Coordinates of C-alpha atoms in Angstrom, one line a residue:
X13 CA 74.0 97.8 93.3
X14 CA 70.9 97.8 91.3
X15 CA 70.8 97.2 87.1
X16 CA 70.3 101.1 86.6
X17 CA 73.8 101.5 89.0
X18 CA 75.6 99.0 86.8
X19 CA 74.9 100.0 83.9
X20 CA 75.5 103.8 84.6
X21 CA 78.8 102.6 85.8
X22 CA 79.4 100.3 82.8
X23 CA 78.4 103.3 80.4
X24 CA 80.5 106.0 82.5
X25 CA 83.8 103.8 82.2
X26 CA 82.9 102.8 78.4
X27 CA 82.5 106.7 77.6
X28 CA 85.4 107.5 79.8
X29 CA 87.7 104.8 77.5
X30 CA 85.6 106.2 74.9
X31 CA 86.7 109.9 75.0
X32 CA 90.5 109.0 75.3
X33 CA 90.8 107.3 72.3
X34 CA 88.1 109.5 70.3
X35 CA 85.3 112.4 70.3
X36 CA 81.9 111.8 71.7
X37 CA 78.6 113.4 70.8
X38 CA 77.2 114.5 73.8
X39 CA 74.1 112.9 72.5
X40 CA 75.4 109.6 73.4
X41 CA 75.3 110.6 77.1
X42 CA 72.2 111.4 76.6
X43 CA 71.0 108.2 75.1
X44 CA 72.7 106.3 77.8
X45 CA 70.9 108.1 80.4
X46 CA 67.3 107.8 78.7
X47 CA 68.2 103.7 78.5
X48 CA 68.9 103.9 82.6
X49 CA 66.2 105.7 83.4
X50 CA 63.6 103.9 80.9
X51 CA 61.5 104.2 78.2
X52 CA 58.4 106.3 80.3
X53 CA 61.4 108.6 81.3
X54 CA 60.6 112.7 81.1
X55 CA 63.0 115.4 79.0
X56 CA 63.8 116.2 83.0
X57 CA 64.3 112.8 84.2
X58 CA 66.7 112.2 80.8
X59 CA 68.7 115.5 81.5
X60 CA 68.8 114.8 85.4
X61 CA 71.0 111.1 84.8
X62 CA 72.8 113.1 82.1
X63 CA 74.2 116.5 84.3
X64 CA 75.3 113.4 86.9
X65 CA 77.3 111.4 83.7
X66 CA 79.2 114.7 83.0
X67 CA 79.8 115.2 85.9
X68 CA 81.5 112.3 86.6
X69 CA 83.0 112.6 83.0
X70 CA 84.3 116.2 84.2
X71 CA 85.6 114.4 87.0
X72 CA 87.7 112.0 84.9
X73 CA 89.1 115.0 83.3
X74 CA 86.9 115.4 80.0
X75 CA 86.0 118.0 79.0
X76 CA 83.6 119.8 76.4
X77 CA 83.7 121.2 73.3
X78 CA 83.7 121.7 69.3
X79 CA 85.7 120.0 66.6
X80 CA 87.9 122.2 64.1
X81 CA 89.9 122.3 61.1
X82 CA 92.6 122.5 62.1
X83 CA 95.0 119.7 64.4
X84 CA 94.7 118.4 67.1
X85 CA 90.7 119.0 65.7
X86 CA 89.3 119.3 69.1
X87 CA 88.8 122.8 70.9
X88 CA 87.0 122.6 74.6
X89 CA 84.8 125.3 75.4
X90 CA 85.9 127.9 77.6
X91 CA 84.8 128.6 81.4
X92 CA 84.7 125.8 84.1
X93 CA 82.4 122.8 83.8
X94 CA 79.7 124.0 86.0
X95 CA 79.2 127.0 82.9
X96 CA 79.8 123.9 80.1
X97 CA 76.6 122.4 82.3
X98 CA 74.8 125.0 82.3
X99 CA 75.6 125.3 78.5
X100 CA 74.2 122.0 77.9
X101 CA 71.3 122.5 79.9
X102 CA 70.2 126.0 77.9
X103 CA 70.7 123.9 74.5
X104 CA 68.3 120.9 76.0
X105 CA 65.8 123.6 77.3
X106 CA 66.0 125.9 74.3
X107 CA 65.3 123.1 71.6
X108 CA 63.2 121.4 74.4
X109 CA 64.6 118.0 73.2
X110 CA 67.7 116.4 72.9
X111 CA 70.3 117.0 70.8
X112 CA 70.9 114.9 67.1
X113 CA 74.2 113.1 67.6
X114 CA 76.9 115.7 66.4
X115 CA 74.7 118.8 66.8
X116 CA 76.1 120.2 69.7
X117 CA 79.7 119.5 71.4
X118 CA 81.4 116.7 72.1
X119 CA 83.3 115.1 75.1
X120 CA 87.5 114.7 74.8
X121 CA 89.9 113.5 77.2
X122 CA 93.2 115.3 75.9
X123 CA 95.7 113.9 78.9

């Protein structure tokens, strides 16, 4: 395993603990993946290591949303998380940057 694979797999089970205990920006995945791929890295090659992180998020049963008013303060986004992907995507090529940290969703593991 290479540096890049450990610390993708370092910051995947960090966000993973992360998102049980709390809310995370989805910018934060996003700044983890711009550190793994490096500091000459394109928008695309940032986004790429960043649909692979939620996707193994997804797969560790997070999911995506907005925070509310009212308890429990989290409300995931509706469809499946290939349409929260694609979600995320739009944003990223709409603004064609990243996102500011709280801007837009957050990940939650609600088990």
């Amino acid at each position: 395993m290479n540096s890049a694979d450990e610390k993708y797999q370092e910051d995947l089970d960090y966000f993973t603990d992360y998102a049980r205990d709390d809310w995370v920006p989805i910018n934060y995945i996003f700044v983890s993946a711009s550190n793994i791929v490096g500091a000459n890295a394109t928008l695309q090659q940032i986004t790429e290591v960043a649909e692979r992180m939620f996707r193994d998020l997804f797969a560790r049963s997070a999911s995506v949303g907005d925070l509310t008013e009212r308890e429990p303060g989290f409300q995931a986004w509706q469809g499946t998380s290939d349409r929260w992907l694609t979600r995320i995507r739009d944003d990223v090529d709409a603004r064609g940057d990243l996102p500011a940290p709280g801007e837009f969703g957050w990940l939650h593991i609600t088990e």
